[in-house]
Amino acid sequence: MVKIGVLALQGAIREHVGAIEAVGADAIIVKRVEQLEELDGLVLPGGESTTMRRLIDRYGMMEALREFAAVGKPMFGTCAGLILLAREVIDQATPHIGVMNVVVERNSFGRQVDSFEMALSLKNIGENFPAVFIRAPHIVAAGPNVEVLAEHEGRIVLAREGPFLGCSFHPELTDDTRIMAYFVKMVRQSVLTTLAKP
Ligand SMILES: NC(=O)CC[C@H](N)C(=O)O
């Protein structure tokens, strides 16, 4: 079974663990930097990106997270997790992990409607996905290797670039595990590719 970590510094952790187990992978709650080594893939949950960044720095995890990405291990960022992955965050001088070739804007669906749910059509994944947006970011611009998997009101809300999957909304807050199943498939493929290397 592939081992998928959930970065457990802050945010929606338990829900992701449930989704990972529901689609047949091992879920590991990651609180220490050494735990990253044993993983095949990592989920960066939603929450508050500035708080998460502060905790990543406090626990000395930034370098190890960038290394995780550099060796091509898959990472799935939801909401604040997408902000952590992006190579540029609007109105912010430097990115966080900064490995996915997208520009994101935070809190981009209006102040009055803080949260909403809607059915989205997801390329390669399926129709009618119940997407829960909570003070969600969106992808303003995407590099040439980024595959757009879903848009809402002309804004990119789900995209993949190689081993990186980023999502504006919170798939873990519903019972629909199709996006997690898609991510676990990415992780399985990455493990097979690594094993096949001489
Ligand atoms: N639900 C979320 O993860 C919200 C993200 C939050 N607005 C941020 O900027 O980090």
CSV table of C-alpha atoms and ligand atoms in Angstrom, one decimal:
chain,number,residue,atom,x,y,z
A,1,MET,CA,0.0,0.0,0.0
A,2,VAL,CA,1.3,3.5,-0.8
A,3,LYS,CA,1.9,5.7,2.2
A,4,ILE,CA,0.4,9.2,2.1
A,5,GLY,CA,1.1,11.8,4.7
A,6,VAL,CA,-1.1,14.6,5.8
A,7,LEU,CA,0.8,17.7,7.0
A,8,ALA,CA,-0.7,18.0,10.4
A,9,LEU,CA,0.5,21.5,11.7
A,10,GLN,CA,-2.9,23.2,11.3
A,11,GLY,CA,-6.2,22.8,9.4
A,12,ALA,CA,-8.4,20.0,8.1
A,13,ILE,CA,-6.4,16.9,9.0
A,14,ARG,CA,-8.7,14.1,10.1
A,15,GLU,CA,-11.0,14.4,7.1
A,16,HIS,CA,-8.1,13.9,4.7
A,17,VAL,CA,-7.0,10.8,6.7
A,18,GLY,CA,-10.5,9.3,6.3
A,19,ALA,CA,-10.5,10.0,2.5
A,20,ILE,CA,-7.0,8.5,2.0
A,21,GLU,CA,-8.0,5.3,3.9
A,22,ALA,CA,-11.3,5.1,2.1
A,23,VAL,CA,-9.5,4.9,-1.2
A,24,GLY,CA,-7.1,2.1,0.0
A,25,ALA,CA,-3.9,3.9,0.9
A,26,ASP,CA,-2.1,4.2,4.3
A,27,ALA,CA,-2.5,7.6,5.9
A,28,ILE,CA,0.2,9.0,8.1
A,29,ILE,CA,-0.3,12.1,10.3
A,30,VAL,CA,2.9,14.2,9.8
A,31,LYS,CA,4.1,16.4,12.6
A,32,ARG,CA,7.9,15.9,12.4
A,33,VAL,CA,10.3,16.5,9.6
A,34,GLU,CA,11.8,13.0,9.8
A,35,GLN,CA,8.4,11.5,8.9
A,36,LEU,CA,8.5,12.9,5.4
A,37,GLU,CA,11.2,10.3,4.4
A,38,GLU,CA,8.9,7.3,4.7
A,39,LEU,CA,6.1,8.8,2.5
A,40,ASP,CA,5.2,8.3,-1.1
A,41,GLY,CA,3.0,11.3,-1.3
A,42,LEU,CA,1.8,14.3,0.8
A,43,VAL,CA,-1.4,16.2,1.3
A,44,LEU,CA,-1.2,19.8,2.4
A,45,PRO,CA,-4.6,20.5,4.0
A,46,GLY,CA,-6.7,23.6,4.0
A,47,GLY,CA,-6.6,26.0,6.9
A,48,GLU,CA,-4.8,29.3,7.1
A,49,SER,CA,-1.7,29.5,4.9
A,50,THR,CA,0.2,32.2,6.9
A,51,THR,CA,-0.3,30.2,10.1
A,52,MET,CA,0.9,27.0,8.4
A,53,ARG,CA,3.9,28.8,7.0
A,54,ARG,CA,4.8,30.0,10.5
A,55,LEU,CA,4.6,26.5,11.8
A,56,ILE,CA,6.6,25.0,8.9
A,57,ASP,CA,9.4,27.5,9.7
A,58,ARG,CA,9.1,26.9,13.4
A,59,TYR,CA,9.5,23.1,13.0
A,60,GLY,CA,12.2,23.5,10.4
A,61,MET,CA,10.3,21.7,7.6
A,62,MET,CA,10.7,24.0,4.7
A,63,GLU,CA,13.8,22.6,3.2
A,64,ALA,CA,12.6,19.0,3.5
A,65,LEU,CA,9.3,19.9,1.9
A,66,ARG,CA,11.1,21.5,-1.1
A,67,GLU,CA,13.3,18.4,-1.3
A,68,PHE,CA,10.2,16.2,-1.3
A,69,ALA,CA,9.0,18.1,-4.3
A,70,ALA,CA,12.4,18.1,-6.0
A,71,VAL,CA,12.6,14.3,-6.0
A,72,GLY,CA,9.2,14.3,-7.7
A,73,LYS,CA,7.1,12.9,-5.0
A,74,PRO,CA,3.4,13.9,-5.5
A,75,MET,CA,1.9,16.7,-3.4
A,76,PHE,CA,-1.8,17.6,-3.2
A,77,GLY,CA,-2.6,21.0,-1.8
A,78,THR,CA,-6.2,21.9,-0.9
A,79,CYS,CA,-7.1,25.6,-0.4
A,80,ALA,CA,-4.4,26.9,2.0
A,81,GLY,CA,-2.3,23.9,0.8
A,82,LEU,CA,-2.6,25.2,-2.8
A,83,ILE,CA,-1.3,28.6,-1.6
A,84,LEU,CA,1.7,26.8,0.0
A,85,LEU,CA,2.4,25.0,-3.4
A,86,ALA,CA,2.1,28.0,-5.7
A,87,ARG,CA,5.3,29.7,-7.1
A,88,GLU,CA,3.6,33.1,-6.7
A,89,VAL,CA,1.0,34.5,-4.3
A,90,ILE,CA,-0.5,37.8,-5.3
A,91,ASP,CA,0.5,40.7,-2.9
A,92,GLN,CA,3.2,38.5,-1.3
A,93,ALA,CA,6.9,39.2,-2.0
A,94,THR,CA,8.0,35.5,-1.8
A,95,PRO,CA,6.2,32.2,-2.2
A,96,HIS,CA,5.9,29.5,0.5
A,97,ILE,CA,7.1,26.1,-0.9
A,98,GLY,CA,6.8,27.6,-4.4
A,99,VAL,CA,7.0,24.5,-6.5
A,100,MET,CA,3.9,24.5,-8.7
A,101,ASN,CA,4.0,26.8,-11.7
A,102,VAL,CA,0.8,28.8,-10.8
A,103,VAL,CA,0.0,32.2,-9.5
A,104,VAL,CA,-2.7,32.3,-6.8
A,105,GLU,CA,-4.8,34.9,-5.3
A,106,ARG,CA,-6.1,34.4,-1.8
A,107,ASN,CA,-9.7,34.9,-0.6
A,108,SER,CA,-10.8,35.5,-4.2
A,109,PHE,CA,-14.5,34.7,-4.2
A,110,GLY,CA,-15.7,37.8,-2.4
A,111,ARG,CA,-15.9,38.8,1.2
A,112,GLN,CA,-19.6,38.6,1.5
A,113,VAL,CA,-19.9,35.0,0.4
A,114,ASP,CA,-17.3,33.5,2.7
A,115,SER,CA,-18.3,29.9,1.8
A,116,PHE,CA,-20.5,28.1,-0.6
A,117,GLU,CA,-21.0,24.7,-2.2
A,118,MET,CA,-21.6,23.9,-5.8
A,119,ALA,CA,-21.4,21.0,-8.3
A,120,LEU,CA,-18.3,21.1,-10.5
A,121,SER,CA,-17.4,19.2,-13.5
A,122,LEU,CA,-13.8,17.9,-13.2
A,123,LYS,CA,-11.8,16.9,-16.3
A,124,ASN,CA,-10.4,13.3,-16.1
A,125,ILE,CA,-12.3,12.8,-12.8
A,126,GLY,CA,-16.0,13.2,-13.2
A,127,GLU,CA,-19.2,15.2,-13.1
A,128,ASN,CA,-21.1,16.8,-10.3
A,129,PHE,CA,-18.4,16.9,-7.7
A,130,PRO,CA,-19.7,18.7,-4.5
A,131,ALA,CA,-17.1,21.4,-4.1
A,132,VAL,CA,-17.1,23.3,-0.8
A,133,PHE,CA,-15.3,26.7,-1.0
A,134,ILE,CA,-14.3,28.4,2.2
A,135,ARG,CA,-12.5,31.7,1.8
A,136,ALA,CA,-11.0,30.0,-1.2
A,137,PRO,CA,-8.0,31.1,-3.3
A,138,HIS,CA,-8.0,30.6,-7.1
A,139,ILE,CA,-5.4,30.1,-9.8
A,140,VAL,CA,-5.0,33.4,-11.6
A,141,ALA,CA,-2.3,32.2,-14.1
A,142,ALA,CA,-0.9,28.8,-14.9
A,143,GLY,CA,2.3,27.8,-16.6
A,144,PRO,CA,2.4,25.8,-19.9
A,145,ASN,CA,2.8,22.4,-18.2
A,146,VAL,CA,-0.2,22.9,-16.0
A,147,GLU,CA,-3.4,21.0,-16.9
A,148,VAL,CA,-6.5,22.8,-15.9
A,149,LEU,CA,-9.0,20.3,-14.4
A,150,ALA,CA,-11.8,22.6,-13.3
A,151,GLU,CA,-13.0,26.2,-13.5
A,152,HIS,CA,-15.7,28.1,-11.7
A,153,GLU,CA,-16.9,31.4,-13.1
A,154,GLY,CA,-13.9,31.4,-15.4
A,155,ARG,CA,-11.4,30.9,-12.6
A,156,ILE,CA,-9.2,27.9,-12.3
A,157,VAL,CA,-10.0,25.9,-9.2
A,158,LEU,CA,-8.3,22.5,-9.8
A,159,ALA,CA,-5.1,21.9,-11.7
A,160,ARG,CA,-2.3,19.5,-12.0
A,161,GLU,CA,1.4,20.0,-13.0
A,162,GLY,CA,3.2,16.7,-13.1
A,163,PRO,CA,3.4,15.5,-9.5
A,164,PHE,CA,1.5,18.5,-8.1
A,165,LEU,CA,-2.2,18.7,-7.7
A,166,GLY,CA,-3.8,21.9,-6.4
A,167,CYS,CA,-7.4,22.6,-5.5
A,168,SER,CA,-9.2,25.8,-4.3
A,169,PHE,CA,-12.0,23.9,-2.5
A,170,HIS,CA,-12.2,21.2,0.2
A,171,PRO,CA,-12.9,17.8,-1.2
A,172,GLU,CA,-12.3,16.2,2.2
A,173,LEU,CA,-15.4,17.9,3.6
A,174,THR,CA,-17.7,15.7,1.5
A,175,ASP,CA,-18.0,11.9,1.2
A,176,ASP,CA,-16.9,12.1,-2.5
A,177,THR,CA,-13.5,10.6,-2.6
A,178,ARG,CA,-12.9,10.9,-6.4
A,179,ILE,CA,-10.2,13.6,-6.2
A,180,MET,CA,-8.4,11.7,-3.5
A,181,ALA,CA,-8.6,8.5,-5.6
A,182,TYR,CA,-7.1,10.5,-8.5
A,183,PHE,CA,-4.3,11.7,-6.3
A,184,VAL,CA,-3.6,8.2,-4.9
A,185,LYS,CA,-3.4,7.0,-8.5
A,186,MET,CA,-0.8,9.7,-9.2
A,187,VAL,CA,1.2,8.5,-6.1
A,188,ARG,CA,1.0,4.8,-7.3
A,189,GLN,CA,2.3,5.8,-10.7
A,190,SER,CA,5.1,7.8,-9.2
A,191,VAL,CA,6.2,4.8,-7.0
A,192,LEU,CA,6.1,2.5,-10.1
A,193,THR,CA,8.2,4.9,-12.1
A,194,THR,CA,10.7,5.2,-9.3
A,195,LEU,CA,11.0,1.4,-8.9
A,196,ALA,CA,11.5,1.1,-12.7
A,197,LYS,CA,14.6,3.4,-12.6
A,198,PRO,CA,17.9,1.5,-12.8
B,1,LIG,N1,-10.1,27.3,3.6
B,1,LIG,C1,-8.9,27.7,3.5
B,1,LIG,O1,-7.9,26.9,3.5
B,1,LIG,C2,-8.8,29.1,3.4
B,1,LIG,C3,-7.4,29.6,2.9
B,1,LIG,C4,-7.1,30.9,3.6
B,1,LIG,N2,-8.0,32.0,3.1
B,1,LIG,C5,-5.6,31.3,3.4
B,1,LIG,O2,-5.4,32.3,2.8
B,1,LIG,O3,-4.8,30.6,3.8
